[in-house]
Short mmCIF file of C-alpha atoms in Angstrom, two decimals:
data_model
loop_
_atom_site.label_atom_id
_atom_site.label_comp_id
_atom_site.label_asym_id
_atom_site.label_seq_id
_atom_site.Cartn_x
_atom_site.Cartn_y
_atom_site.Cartn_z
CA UNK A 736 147.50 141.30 53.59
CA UNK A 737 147.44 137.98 54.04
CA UNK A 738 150.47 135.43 54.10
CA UNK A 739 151.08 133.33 51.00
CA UNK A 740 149.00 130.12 51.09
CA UNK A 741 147.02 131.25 53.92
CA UNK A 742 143.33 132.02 53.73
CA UNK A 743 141.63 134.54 56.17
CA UNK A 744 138.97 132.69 58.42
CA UNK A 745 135.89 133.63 56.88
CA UNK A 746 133.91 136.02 59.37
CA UNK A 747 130.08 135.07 60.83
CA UNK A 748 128.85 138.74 59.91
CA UNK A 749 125.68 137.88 60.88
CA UNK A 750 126.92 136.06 64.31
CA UNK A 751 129.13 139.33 65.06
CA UNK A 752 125.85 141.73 64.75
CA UNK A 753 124.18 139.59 66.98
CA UNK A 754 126.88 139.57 69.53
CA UNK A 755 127.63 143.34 69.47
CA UNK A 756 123.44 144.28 69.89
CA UNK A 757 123.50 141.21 72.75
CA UNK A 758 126.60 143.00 74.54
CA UNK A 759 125.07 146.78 74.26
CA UNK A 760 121.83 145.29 76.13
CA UNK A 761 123.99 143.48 78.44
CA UNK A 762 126.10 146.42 79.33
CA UNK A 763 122.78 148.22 80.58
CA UNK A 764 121.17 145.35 82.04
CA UNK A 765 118.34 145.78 79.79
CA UNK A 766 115.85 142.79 78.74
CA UNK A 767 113.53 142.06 75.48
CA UNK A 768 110.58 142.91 77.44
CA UNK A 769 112.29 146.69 78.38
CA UNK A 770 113.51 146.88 74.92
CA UNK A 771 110.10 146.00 73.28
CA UNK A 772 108.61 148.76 75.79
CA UNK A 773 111.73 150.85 74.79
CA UNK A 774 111.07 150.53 71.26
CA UNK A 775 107.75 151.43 71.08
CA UNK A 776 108.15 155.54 71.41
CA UNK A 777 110.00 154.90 67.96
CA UNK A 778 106.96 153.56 66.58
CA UNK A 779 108.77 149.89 66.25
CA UNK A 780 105.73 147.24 67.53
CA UNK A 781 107.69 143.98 68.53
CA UNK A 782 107.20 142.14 71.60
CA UNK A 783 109.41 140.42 73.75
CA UNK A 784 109.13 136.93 72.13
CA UNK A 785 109.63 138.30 68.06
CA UNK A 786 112.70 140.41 69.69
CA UNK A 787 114.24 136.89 71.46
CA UNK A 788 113.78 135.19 68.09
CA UNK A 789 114.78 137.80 65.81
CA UNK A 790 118.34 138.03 68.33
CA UNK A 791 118.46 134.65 68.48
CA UNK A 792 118.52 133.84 64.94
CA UNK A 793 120.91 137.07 64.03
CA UNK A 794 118.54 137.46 61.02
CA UNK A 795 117.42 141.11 61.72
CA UNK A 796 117.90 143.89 59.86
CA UNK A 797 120.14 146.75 59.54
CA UNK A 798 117.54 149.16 60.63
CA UNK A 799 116.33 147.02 63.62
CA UNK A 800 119.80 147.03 64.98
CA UNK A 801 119.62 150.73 64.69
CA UNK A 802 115.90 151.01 66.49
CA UNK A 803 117.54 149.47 69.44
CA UNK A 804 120.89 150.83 69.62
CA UNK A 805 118.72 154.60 69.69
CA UNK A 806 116.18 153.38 71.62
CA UNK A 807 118.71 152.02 74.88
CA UNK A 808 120.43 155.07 74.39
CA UNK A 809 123.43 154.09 72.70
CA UNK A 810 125.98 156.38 71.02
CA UNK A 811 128.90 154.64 70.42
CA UNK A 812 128.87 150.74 68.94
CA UNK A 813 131.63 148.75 70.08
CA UNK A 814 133.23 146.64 67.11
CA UNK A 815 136.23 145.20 68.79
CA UNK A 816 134.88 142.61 71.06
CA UNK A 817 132.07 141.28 69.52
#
């Protein structure tokens, strides 16, 4: 709970998602152009340049975050230092 007159910093959802799908790439050295190739076995047709954008802006969706995070392989999503 928060102490009496103080507010909790509002959080940049949006800004953390973004962070925590750049980090998972980052951890396995893995580009937009791999991912785009990556992603297309699941039937997801981006390429490179709509991934950068869509990353860049944080705007994608729940279920894009999801395409990726299967299609590099990931089974664990790290929360804590996004």
């Amino acid at each position: 709970m928060a102490k009496e007159g103080k507010e909790p910093k509002p959080v940049d959802w949006a800004a953390r998602v973004k962070g925590m799908l750049k980090a998972e790439l980052k951890r396995r050295n893995i580009g937009y152009r791999e991912l785009a190739r990556l992603l297309e076995p699941l039937g997801v047709k981006e390429n490179e340049r709509n991934i950068a954008n869509k990353i860049a802006r944080g705007s994608f969706t729940a279920v894009f975050l999801i395409q990726c995070l299967a299609a590099i392989g990931a089974k664990k999503l790290r929360i804590d230092d996004a």
